[in-house]
PDB file of C-alpha atoms in Angstrom:
ATOM      1  CA  MET A 144     -12.871 -15.879  -4.924  1.00  0.00           C
ATOM      2  CA  THR A 145     -15.939 -17.484  -3.452  1.00  0.00           C
ATOM      3  CA  THR A 146     -19.060 -15.401  -3.105  1.00  0.00           C
ATOM      4  CA  ALA A 147     -19.673 -13.653   0.179  1.00  0.00           C
ATOM      5  CA  THR A 148     -22.271 -16.197   1.187  1.00  0.00           C
ATOM      6  CA  ASP A 149     -19.835 -19.057   0.514  1.00  0.00           C
ATOM      7  CA  ARG A 150     -17.058 -17.715   2.664  1.00  0.00           C
ATOM      8  CA  SER A 151     -16.952 -19.261   6.214  1.00  0.00           C
ATOM      9  CA  GLN A 152       4.357   0.056  10.172  1.00  0.00           C
ATOM     10  CA  THR A 153       4.859   2.731   9.807  1.00  0.00           C
ATOM     11  CA  ALA A 154       8.296   3.333   8.474  1.00  0.00           C
ATOM     12  CA  GLN A 155       8.358   6.742  10.145  1.00  0.00           C
ATOM     13  CA  GLY A 156      11.674   7.399  11.824  1.00  0.00           C
ATOM     14  CA  SER A 157      13.512   4.854   9.677  1.00  0.00           C
ATOM     15  CA  SER A 158      16.566   5.858   7.669  1.00  0.00           C
ATOM     16  CA  ASP A 159      15.829   3.211   5.053  1.00  0.00           C
ATOM     17  CA  PRO A 160      14.802   4.902   1.753  1.00  0.00           C
ATOM     18  CA  ARG A 161      12.098   2.310   1.256  1.00  0.00           C
ATOM     19  CA  ALA A 162      10.214   4.174   3.992  1.00  0.00           C
ATOM     20  CA  ASP A 163       9.473   7.083   1.659  1.00  0.00           C
ATOM     21  CA  GLU A 164       6.426   5.687  -0.110  1.00  0.00           C
ATOM     22  CA  ILE A 165       3.408   3.622   0.831  1.00  0.00           C
ATOM     23  CA  GLY A 166       4.369   2.827   4.405  1.00  0.00           C
ATOM     24  CA  SER A 167       2.378   5.395   6.331  1.00  0.00           C
ATOM     25  CA  GLN A 168       0.478   2.731   8.246  1.00  0.00           C
ATOM     26  CA  PRO A 169       0.744   3.178  12.022  1.00  0.00           C
ATOM     27  CA  SER A 170       1.499   0.067  14.027  1.00  0.00           C
ATOM     28  CA  ASP A 171      -0.662   1.472  16.835  1.00  0.00           C
ATOM     29  CA  PRO A 172      -3.411   3.574  15.237  1.00  0.00           C
ATOM     30  CA  PRO A 173      -4.677   6.601  17.190  1.00  0.00           C
ATOM     31  CA  ILE A 174      -8.038   5.031  17.992  1.00  0.00           C
ATOM     32  CA  ASP A 175      -9.415   3.724  21.258  1.00  0.00           C
ATOM     33  CA  ASP A 176      -7.744   0.355  21.767  1.00  0.00           C
ATOM     34  CA  VAL A 177      -9.918  -2.018  23.757  1.00  0.00           C
ATOM     35  CA  SER A 178      -8.173  -5.158  22.520  1.00  0.00           C
ATOM     36  CA  SER A 179     -10.093  -8.297  23.361  1.00  0.00           C
ATOM     37  CA  SER A 180      -7.116 -10.516  24.202  1.00  0.00           C
ATOM     38  CA  ASN A 181      -3.579 -11.462  23.342  1.00  0.00           C
ATOM     39  CA  ASP A 182      -4.880 -14.267  21.117  1.00  0.00           C
ATOM     40  CA  PRO A 183      -4.051 -13.249  17.519  1.00  0.00           C
ATOM     41  CA  SER A 184      -6.942 -15.291  16.129  1.00  0.00           C
ATOM     42  CA  ALA A 185     -10.417 -13.874  15.667  1.00  0.00           C
ATOM     43  CA  GLU A 186     -13.674 -15.725  15.229  1.00  0.00           C
ATOM     44  CA  ALA A 187     -15.763 -15.082  12.130  1.00  0.00           C
ATOM     45  CA  ASP A 188     -18.315 -12.285  12.586  1.00  0.00           C
ATOM     46  CA  GLU A 189     -16.493 -10.999  15.681  1.00  0.00           C
ATOM     47  CA  THR A 190     -16.560  -7.194  15.595  1.00  0.00           C
ATOM     48  CA  LEU A 191     -12.976  -5.947  15.352  1.00  0.00           C
ATOM     49  CA  LEU A 192     -13.512  -2.239  14.719  1.00  0.00           C
ATOM     50  CA  GLU A 193     -16.487  -0.111  15.656  1.00  0.00           C
ATOM     51  CA  ALA A 194     -17.063   3.522  14.743  1.00  0.00           C
ATOM     52  CA  SER A 195     -19.943   5.534  16.169  1.00  0.00           C
ATOM     53  CA  ASN A 196     -21.381   8.872  15.052  1.00  0.00           C
ATOM     54  CA  LEU A 197     -18.298   9.946  13.117  1.00  0.00           C
ATOM     55  CA  GLU A 198     -18.071  13.450  11.773  1.00  0.00           C
ATOM     56  CA  PHE A 199     -15.209  14.928   9.799  1.00  0.00           C
ATOM     57  CA  ALA A 200     -14.833  18.486   8.577  1.00  0.00           C
ATOM     58  CA  TYR A 201     -12.233  20.521   6.723  1.00  0.00           C
ATOM     59  CA  GLY A 202     -12.809  23.993   8.096  1.00  0.00           C
ATOM     60  CA  ASP A 203     -16.438  24.861   7.441  1.00  0.00           C
ATOM     61  CA  VAL A 204     -16.930  21.983   5.004  1.00  0.00           C
ATOM     62  CA  THR A 205     -18.413  18.841   6.544  1.00  0.00           C
ATOM     63  CA  ILE A 206     -17.264  15.663   4.788  1.00  0.00           C
ATOM     64  CA  LEU A 207     -18.789  12.969   7.034  1.00  0.00           C
ATOM     65  CA  ARG A 208     -21.911  13.269   9.166  1.00  0.00           C
ATOM     66  CA  ASP A 209     -23.076  10.811  11.824  1.00  0.00           C
ATOM     67  CA  VAL A 210     -21.462   7.750  10.225  1.00  0.00           C
ATOM     68  CA  SER A 211     -21.459   4.496  12.207  1.00  0.00           C
ATOM     69  CA  ILE A 212     -19.931   1.214  11.063  1.00  0.00           C
ATOM     70  CA  ALA A 213     -18.893  -2.135  12.530  1.00  0.00           C
ATOM     71  CA  VAL A 214     -16.186  -4.183  10.812  1.00  0.00           C
ATOM     72  CA  ASP A 215     -16.312  -7.933  11.485  1.00  0.00           C
ATOM     73  CA  ALA A 216     -13.683 -10.646  11.202  1.00  0.00           C
ATOM     74  CA  GLY A 217     -13.885 -12.830   8.111  1.00  0.00           C
ATOM     75  CA  THR A 218     -16.034 -10.413   6.128  1.00  0.00           C
ATOM     76  CA  VAL A 219     -15.729  -7.963   3.250  1.00  0.00           C
ATOM     77  CA  THR A 220     -17.357  -4.602   3.970  1.00  0.00           C
ATOM     78  CA  ALA A 221     -17.644  -2.327   0.932  1.00  0.00           C
ATOM     79  CA  LEU A 222     -18.146   1.429   0.728  1.00  0.00           C
ATOM     80  CA  ILE A 223     -19.662   2.788  -2.475  1.00  0.00           C
ATOM     81  CA  GLY A 224     -20.813   6.236  -3.488  1.00  0.00           C
ATOM     82  CA  PRO A 225     -20.046   9.232  -5.694  1.00  0.00           C
ATOM     83  CA  ASN A 226     -16.538  10.614  -5.949  1.00  0.00           C
ATOM     84  CA  GLY A 227     -15.948  13.200  -3.249  1.00  0.00           C
ATOM     85  CA  THR A 228     -18.600  11.880  -0.892  1.00  0.00           C
ATOM     86  CA  GLY A 229     -16.194  10.936   1.913  1.00  0.00           C
ATOM     87  CA  LYS A 230     -15.214   7.323   1.243  1.00  0.00           C
ATOM     88  CA  THR A 231     -11.455   7.850   1.426  1.00  0.00           C
ATOM     89  CA  THR A 232     -11.826  10.173   4.406  1.00  0.00           C
ATOM     90  CA  LEU A 233     -13.780   7.474   6.218  1.00  0.00           C
ATOM     91  CA  LEU A 234     -11.224   4.789   5.349  1.00  0.00           C
ATOM     92  CA  ARG A 235      -8.307   6.919   6.525  1.00  0.00           C
ATOM     93  CA  SER A 236     -10.092   7.710   9.768  1.00  0.00           C
ATOM     94  CA  LEU A 237     -10.838   4.036  10.393  1.00  0.00           C
ATOM     95  CA  ALA A 238      -7.221   3.148   9.598  1.00  0.00           C
ATOM     96  CA  GLY A 239      -5.966   5.659  12.151  1.00  0.00           C
ATOM     97  CA  LEU A 240      -4.302   7.885   9.560  1.00  0.00           C
ATOM     98  CA  GLN A 241      -6.335  10.981  10.361  1.00  0.00           C
ATOM     99  CA  GLU A 242      -8.419  11.977  13.340  1.00  0.00           C
ATOM    100  CA  GLN A 243     -12.150  12.495  13.043  1.00  0.00           C
ATOM    101  CA  THR A 244     -13.708  15.787  14.135  1.00  0.00           C
ATOM    102  CA  SER A 245     -16.080  14.003  16.501  1.00  0.00           C
ATOM    103  CA  GLY A 246     -17.382  10.536  17.255  1.00  0.00           C
ATOM    104  CA  SER A 247     -15.518   7.453  18.428  1.00  0.00           C
ATOM    105  CA  ILE A 248     -13.540   4.604  16.866  1.00  0.00           C
ATOM    106  CA  GLU A 249     -12.800   1.546  18.980  1.00  0.00           C
ATOM    107  CA  TYR A 250     -10.585  -1.411  18.165  1.00  0.00           C
ATOM    108  CA  HIS A 251     -11.869  -4.654  19.703  1.00  0.00           C
ATOM    109  CA  GLY A 252      -9.542  -7.129  18.036  1.00  0.00           C
ATOM    110  CA  PRO A 253      -6.593  -9.108  19.356  1.00  0.00           C
ATOM    111  CA  ASP A 254      -3.589  -7.325  20.835  1.00  0.00           C
ATOM    112  CA  VAL A 255      -1.060  -7.815  18.033  1.00  0.00           C
ATOM    113  CA  PRO A 256       1.861  -5.688  16.776  1.00  0.00           C
ATOM    114  CA  ARG A 257       0.043  -4.565  13.637  1.00  0.00           C
ATOM    115  CA  LYS A 258      -3.680  -4.083  14.016  1.00  0.00           C
ATOM    116  CA  ILE A 259      -4.649  -2.430  10.716  1.00  0.00           C
ATOM    117  CA  GLY A 260      -3.101  -2.623   7.244  1.00  0.00           C
ATOM    118  CA  TYR A 261      -3.816   0.067   4.663  1.00  0.00           C
ATOM    119  CA  LEU A 262      -3.584   0.256   0.862  1.00  0.00           C
ATOM    120  CA  PRO A 263      -4.040   3.779  -0.587  1.00  0.00           C
ATOM    121  CA  GLN A 264      -5.647   4.474  -3.949  1.00  0.00           C
ATOM    122  CA  GLN A 265      -2.292   5.033  -5.650  1.00  0.00           C
ATOM    123  CA  PRO A 266       0.363   2.866  -3.991  1.00  0.00           C
ATOM    124  CA  THR A 267       3.927   3.836  -4.873  1.00  0.00           C
ATOM    125  CA  PHE A 268       7.182   2.226  -3.876  1.00  0.00           C
ATOM    126  CA  ARG A 269      10.716   3.534  -3.716  1.00  0.00           C
ATOM    127  CA  PRO A 270      12.406   2.812  -7.067  1.00  0.00           C
ATOM    128  CA  GLY A 271      15.647   0.893  -7.252  1.00  0.00           C
ATOM    129  CA  PHE A 272      14.551  -1.940  -4.976  1.00  0.00           C
ATOM    130  CA  THR A 273      13.211  -5.319  -5.974  1.00  0.00           C
ATOM    131  CA  VAL A 274       9.805  -6.613  -4.984  1.00  0.00           C
ATOM    132  CA  ILE A 275      11.237  -8.984  -2.390  1.00  0.00           C
ATOM    133  CA  GLU A 276      13.596  -6.336  -0.966  1.00  0.00           C
ATOM    134  CA  THR A 277      10.679  -3.963  -0.573  1.00  0.00           C
ATOM    135  CA  LEU A 278       8.379  -6.446   1.120  1.00  0.00           C
ATOM    136  CA  GLU A 279      11.194  -7.837   3.281  1.00  0.00           C
ATOM    137  CA  PHE A 280      11.716  -4.325   4.635  1.00  0.00           C
ATOM    138  CA  TYR A 281       8.065  -3.997   5.607  1.00  0.00           C
ATOM    139  CA  ALA A 282       8.134  -7.474   7.091  1.00  0.00           C
ATOM    140  CA  SER A 283      11.046  -6.464   9.307  1.00  0.00           C
ATOM    141  CA  LEU A 284       8.981  -3.617  10.785  1.00  0.00           C
ATOM    142  CA  VAL A 285       6.495  -6.085  12.260  1.00  0.00           C
ATOM    143  CA  GLY A 286       8.883  -8.851  13.278  1.00  0.00           C
ATOM    144  CA  GLU A 287       8.411 -10.952  10.154  1.00  0.00           C
ATOM    145  CA  SER A 288      11.200 -12.699   8.252  1.00  0.00           C
ATOM    146  CA  ARG A 289      12.293 -12.887   4.623  1.00  0.00           C
ATOM    147  CA  GLU A 290      10.587 -16.272   4.470  1.00  0.00           C
ATOM    148  CA  ASP A 291       7.336 -14.605   5.553  1.00  0.00           C
ATOM    149  CA  ALA A 292       7.750 -12.034   2.790  1.00  0.00           C
ATOM    150  CA  VAL A 293       8.386 -14.753   0.204  1.00  0.00           C
ATOM    151  CA  SER A 294       5.299 -16.625   1.397  1.00  0.00           C
ATOM    152  CA  ARG A 295       3.157 -13.485   1.160  1.00  0.00           C
ATOM    153  CA  LEU A 296       4.329 -12.793  -2.380  1.00  0.00           C
ATOM    154  CA  ASP A 297       3.289 -16.301  -3.321  1.00  0.00           C
ATOM    155  CA  GLN A 298      -0.065 -15.758  -1.628  1.00  0.00           C
ATOM    156  CA  VAL A 299      -0.880 -12.678  -3.707  1.00  0.00           C
ATOM    157  CA  GLY A 300       0.511 -14.140  -6.923  1.00  0.00           C
ATOM    158  CA  LEU A 301       3.782 -12.209  -7.189  1.00  0.00           C
ATOM    159  CA  ALA A 302       6.292 -14.975  -6.487  1.00  0.00           C
ATOM    160  CA  ASP A 303       7.561 -14.936 -10.074  1.00  0.00           C
ATOM    161  CA  ALA A 304       8.159 -11.172  -9.870  1.00  0.00           C
ATOM    162  CA  ALA A 305      10.176 -11.246  -6.637  1.00  0.00           C
ATOM    163  CA  SER A 306      13.401 -10.156  -8.348  1.00  0.00           C
ATOM    164  CA  ARG A 307      11.796  -7.477 -10.505  1.00  0.00           C
ATOM    165  CA  ARG A 308      12.386  -3.844  -9.602  1.00  0.00           C
ATOM    166  CA  VAL A 309       9.267  -2.114  -8.336  1.00  0.00           C
ATOM    167  CA  GLU A 310       9.408   0.587 -11.024  1.00  0.00           C
ATOM    168  CA  ASP A 311       9.074  -2.129 -13.655  1.00  0.00           C
ATOM    169  CA  LEU A 312       5.803  -3.511 -12.287  1.00  0.00           C
ATOM    170  CA  SER A 313       2.508  -3.087 -14.098  1.00  0.00           C
ATOM    171  CA  GLY A 314      -0.326  -1.248 -12.376  1.00  0.00           C
ATOM    172  CA  GLY A 315      -1.966  -4.496 -11.349  1.00  0.00           C
ATOM    173  CA  MET A 316       1.256  -5.953  -9.984  1.00  0.00           C
ATOM    174  CA  THR A 317       1.891  -2.754  -8.028  1.00  0.00           C
ATOM    175  CA  ARG A 318      -1.559  -3.130  -6.432  1.00  0.00           C
ATOM    176  CA  LEU A 319      -0.777  -6.738  -5.546  1.00  0.00           C
ATOM    177  CA  LEU A 320       2.479  -5.651  -3.920  1.00  0.00           C
ATOM    178  CA  GLY A 321       0.442  -3.035  -2.066  1.00  0.00           C
ATOM    179  CA  ILE A 322      -1.883  -5.740  -0.779  1.00  0.00           C
ATOM    180  CA  ALA A 323       1.134  -7.809   0.256  1.00  0.00           C
ATOM    181  CA  GLN A 324       2.474  -4.788   2.150  1.00  0.00           C
ATOM    182  CA  ALA A 325      -0.912  -4.079   3.731  1.00  0.00           C
ATOM    183  CA  THR A 326      -1.262  -7.661   4.964  1.00  0.00           C
ATOM    184  CA  ILE A 327       2.297  -8.473   6.036  1.00  0.00           C
ATOM    185  CA  GLY A 328       2.301  -9.212   9.741  1.00  0.00           C
ATOM    186  CA  ASP A 329      -1.268 -10.520   9.471  1.00  0.00           C
ATOM    187  CA  PRO A 330      -3.169  -7.476  10.768  1.00  0.00           C
ATOM    188  CA  PRO A 331      -6.727  -8.460  11.758  1.00  0.00           C
ATOM    189  CA  ILE A 332      -8.108  -5.591   9.644  1.00  0.00           C
ATOM    190  CA  VAL A 333      -7.094  -4.611   6.109  1.00  0.00           C
ATOM    191  CA  VAL A 334      -8.321  -1.395   4.475  1.00  0.00           C
ATOM    192  CA  LEU A 335      -8.175  -1.199   0.663  1.00  0.00           C
ATOM    193  CA  ASP A 336      -8.978   2.079  -1.097  1.00  0.00           C
ATOM    194  CA  GLU A 337     -10.000   1.445  -4.727  1.00  0.00           C
ATOM    195  CA  PRO A 338      -7.739  -1.607  -5.185  1.00  0.00           C
ATOM    196  CA  GLY A 339      -9.045  -2.239  -8.717  1.00  0.00           C
ATOM    197  CA  SER A 340      -8.989   1.340  -9.987  1.00  0.00           C
ATOM    198  CA  GLY A 341      -7.489   1.673 -13.464  1.00  0.00           C
ATOM    199  CA  LEU A 342      -6.963  -2.066 -13.900  1.00  0.00           C
ATOM    200  CA  ASP A 343      -8.308  -4.268 -16.666  1.00  0.00           C
ATOM    201  CA  PRO A 344     -11.295  -6.471 -15.727  1.00  0.00           C
ATOM    202  CA  GLY A 345      -9.216  -9.616 -15.328  1.00  0.00           C
ATOM    203  CA  MET A 346      -6.692  -8.014 -12.986  1.00  0.00           C
ATOM    204  CA  SER A 347      -9.451  -6.255 -11.012  1.00  0.00           C
ATOM    205  CA  THR A 348     -11.134  -9.610 -10.482  1.00  0.00           C
ATOM    206  CA  HIS A 349      -7.833 -11.149  -9.383  1.00  0.00           C
ATOM    207  CA  VAL A 350      -7.217  -8.327  -6.895  1.00  0.00           C
ATOM    208  CA  PHE A 351     -10.666  -8.896  -5.392  1.00  0.00           C
ATOM    209  CA  ASP A 352     -10.027 -12.636  -5.327  1.00  0.00           C
ATOM    210  CA  VAL A 353      -6.860 -12.034  -3.313  1.00  0.00           C
ATOM    211  CA  ALA A 354      -8.702  -9.722  -0.920  1.00  0.00           C
ATOM    212  CA  GLY A 355     -11.459 -12.308  -0.560  1.00  0.00           C
ATOM    213  CA  ALA A 356      -8.950 -15.026   0.253  1.00  0.00           C
ATOM    214  CA  PHE A 357      -7.752 -12.974   3.210  1.00  0.00           C
ATOM    215  CA  ALA A 358     -11.357 -12.579   4.365  1.00  0.00           C
ATOM    216  CA  ASP A 359     -11.827 -16.333   3.976  1.00  0.00           C
ATOM    217  CA  ALA A 360      -8.901 -16.762   6.379  1.00  0.00           C
ATOM    218  CA  GLY A 361     -10.527 -14.506   8.987  1.00  0.00           C
ATOM    219  CA  THR A 362      -9.258 -11.036   8.097  1.00  0.00           C
ATOM    220  CA  ALA A 363     -11.741  -8.163   8.185  1.00  0.00           C
ATOM    221  CA  VAL A 364     -11.502  -6.464   4.778  1.00  0.00           C
ATOM    222  CA  LEU A 365     -12.834  -2.941   4.265  1.00  0.00           C
ATOM    223  CA  VAL A 366     -12.819  -1.818   0.636  1.00  0.00           C
ATOM    224  CA  THR A 367     -14.023   0.942  -1.666  1.00  0.00           C
ATOM    225  CA  SER A 368     -14.674   0.410  -5.361  1.00  0.00           C
ATOM    226  CA  HIS A 369     -16.672   1.728  -8.299  1.00  0.00           C
ATOM    227  CA  ASP A 370     -16.907  -1.785  -9.748  1.00  0.00           C
ATOM    228  CA  LEU A 371     -20.359  -2.594  -8.425  1.00  0.00           C
ATOM    229  CA  GLY A 372     -20.410  -5.992 -10.111  1.00  0.00           C
ATOM    230  CA  LEU A 373     -17.399  -7.139  -8.088  1.00  0.00           C
ATOM    231  CA  ILE A 374     -18.851  -5.599  -4.936  1.00  0.00           C
ATOM    232  CA  GLU A 375     -22.184  -7.336  -5.478  1.00  0.00           C
ATOM    233  CA  ARG A 376     -20.477 -10.722  -5.886  1.00  0.00           C
ATOM    234  CA  ASN A 377     -17.992 -10.402  -3.051  1.00  0.00           C
ATOM    235  CA  ALA A 378     -19.197  -8.113  -0.273  1.00  0.00           C
ATOM    236  CA  ASP A 379     -20.863  -9.269   2.921  1.00  0.00           C
ATOM    237  CA  GLU A 380     -22.076  -5.758   3.700  1.00  0.00           C
ATOM    238  CA  VAL A 381     -22.384  -2.659   1.549  1.00  0.00           C
ATOM    239  CA  LEU A 382     -22.601   0.918   2.799  1.00  0.00           C
ATOM    240  CA  LEU A 383     -23.862   3.455   0.254  1.00  0.00           C
ATOM    241  CA  LEU A 384     -22.460   6.874   1.096  1.00  0.00           C
ATOM    242  CA  ASP A 385     -24.087   9.990  -0.295  1.00  0.00           C
ATOM    243  CA  ASP A 386     -22.877  13.476   0.598  1.00  0.00           C
ATOM    244  CA  GLY A 387     -21.131  12.195   3.712  1.00  0.00           C
ATOM    245  CA  VAL A 388     -23.984  10.156   5.188  1.00  0.00           C
ATOM    246  CA  VAL A 389     -24.917   6.476   4.976  1.00  0.00           C
ATOM    247  CA  ALA A 390     -27.913   6.343   2.635  1.00  0.00           C
ATOM    248  CA  GLU A 391     -28.317   2.543   2.725  1.00  0.00           C
ATOM    249  CA  ARG A 392     -26.554  -0.459   4.208  1.00  0.00           C
ATOM    250  CA  GLY A 393     -26.904  -4.221   4.156  1.00  0.00           C
ATOM    251  CA  HIS A 394     -25.879  -7.419   2.412  1.00  0.00           C
ATOM    252  CA  PRO A 395     -26.129  -6.993  -1.383  1.00  0.00           C
ATOM    253  CA  THR A 396     -29.040  -9.435  -1.535  1.00  0.00           C
ATOM    254  CA  GLU A 397     -30.865  -7.549   1.228  1.00  0.00           C
ATOM    255  CA  LEU A 398     -30.389  -4.252  -0.595  1.00  0.00           C
ATOM    256  CA  LEU A 399     -31.755  -5.659  -3.835  1.00  0.00           C
ATOM    257  CA  GLU A 400     -34.803  -7.071  -2.082  1.00  0.00           C
ATOM    258  CA  ARG A 401     -35.466  -3.980   0.014  1.00  0.00           C
ATOM    259  CA  LEU A 402     -35.159  -1.601  -2.916  1.00  0.00           C
ATOM    260  CA  ASP A 403     -36.900  -3.994  -5.330  1.00  0.00           C
ATOM    261  CA  VAL A 404     -34.125  -3.917  -7.927  1.00  0.00           C
ATOM    262  CA  ASP A 405     -32.063  -6.517  -9.789  1.00  0.00           C
ATOM    263  CA  THR A 406     -28.520  -5.156  -9.507  1.00  0.00           C
ATOM    264  CA  LEU A 407     -26.393  -3.230  -7.050  1.00  0.00           C
ATOM    265  CA  ARG A 408     -26.038  -0.459  -9.611  1.00  0.00           C
ATOM    266  CA  ALA A 409     -29.820  -0.080  -9.661  1.00  0.00           C
ATOM    267  CA  ALA A 410     -29.814  -0.094  -5.853  1.00  0.00           C
ATOM    268  CA  TYR A 411     -27.189   2.632  -5.901  1.00  0.00           C
ATOM    269  CA  GLU A 412     -29.205   4.753  -8.302  1.00  0.00           C
ATOM    270  CA  ALA A 413     -32.361   4.251  -6.244  1.00  0.00           C
ATOM    271  CA  SER A 414     -30.568   5.219  -3.029  1.00  0.00           C
ATOM    272  CA  VAL A 415     -28.552   8.263  -4.005  1.00  0.00           C
ATOM    273  CA  ALA A 416     -30.468   9.303  -7.128  1.00  0.00           C
ATOM    274  CA  GLY A 417     -27.426  10.119  -9.165  1.00  0.00           C
ATOM    275  CA  ASP A 418     -24.533   9.093 -11.358  1.00  0.00           C
ATOM    276  CA  LEU A 419     -21.926   6.810  -9.824  1.00  0.00           C
ATOM    277  CA  HIS A 420     -19.136   8.863 -11.391  1.00  0.00           C
ATOM    278  CA  ARG A 421     -20.295  12.361 -10.495  1.00  0.00           C
ATOM    279  CA  VAL A 422     -18.138  14.325  -8.059  1.00  0.00           C
ATOM    280  CA  ARG A 423     -19.277  15.918  -4.828  1.00  0.00           C
ATOM    281  CA  VAL A 424     -17.698  19.303  -4.087  1.00  0.00           C
ATOM    282  CA  GLN A 425     -18.488  20.950  -0.748  1.00  0.00           C
ATOM    283  CA  GLY A 426     -21.720  19.037  -0.483  1.00  0.00           C
ATOM    284  CA  GLU A 427     -22.900  19.848  -3.998  1.00  0.00           C
ATOM    285  CA  SER A 428     -23.243  17.453  -6.930  1.00  0.00           C
ATOM    286  CA  GLN A 429     -20.897  18.453  -9.745  1.00  0.00           C
TER     287      GLN A 429
END
């Protein structure tokens, strides 16, 4: 993957058993749709999704507070922060999978059948089906063909595993199939929650390379990760979340300069004053 500076449906209601796993992605997310046009293409740096003053609470516990974010075409936007600080909640809200308590989310991208693709932290697929059978099913939900599914498998590096059953895939290959599922139908926005979690360094790098290739082609990629080295090399914008608020934001280089540090990890520590791997519980550091 080139560095950031170098880069210019739901199956709900289906009787097919392959609908019982990862495919909880709505084809028309419950966000304000102010689609710019019927043209499926999007110019680089065009804002596709804009969230303003988001808040999210579970009962009396506030998870997100006054969070605003703009997601642009052809860019990688990364969310980093402690475990339990609201990253997944924010991603799911932006993907239209859960409704925020207050604030607004507007989609400004092209009017296409699938607007947002989503990869959860732990993608699972219905056992008993091959890789190509699984992806062909998801392709059919958005009007894509078997040939499109084959092409997407090749794009993510799974062409040689097309006939393998999904339960026989390694963790890294399962993530790659998840990315193929999240991007089938060419949604303008792709949301990836910890795509490299639990993978060896080489596979994590490959997963980020694949995500970056989609951004190179104009897709807006929104990702969370604890691998700050990969984020520093690949992100166009970083948002540092701490206890449900945005503590810092900017291009990695801007953050390093502004905080007078040499690495994104040091920027993180300077911004949130804590351990990357600590867990937030009800607003407290644990």
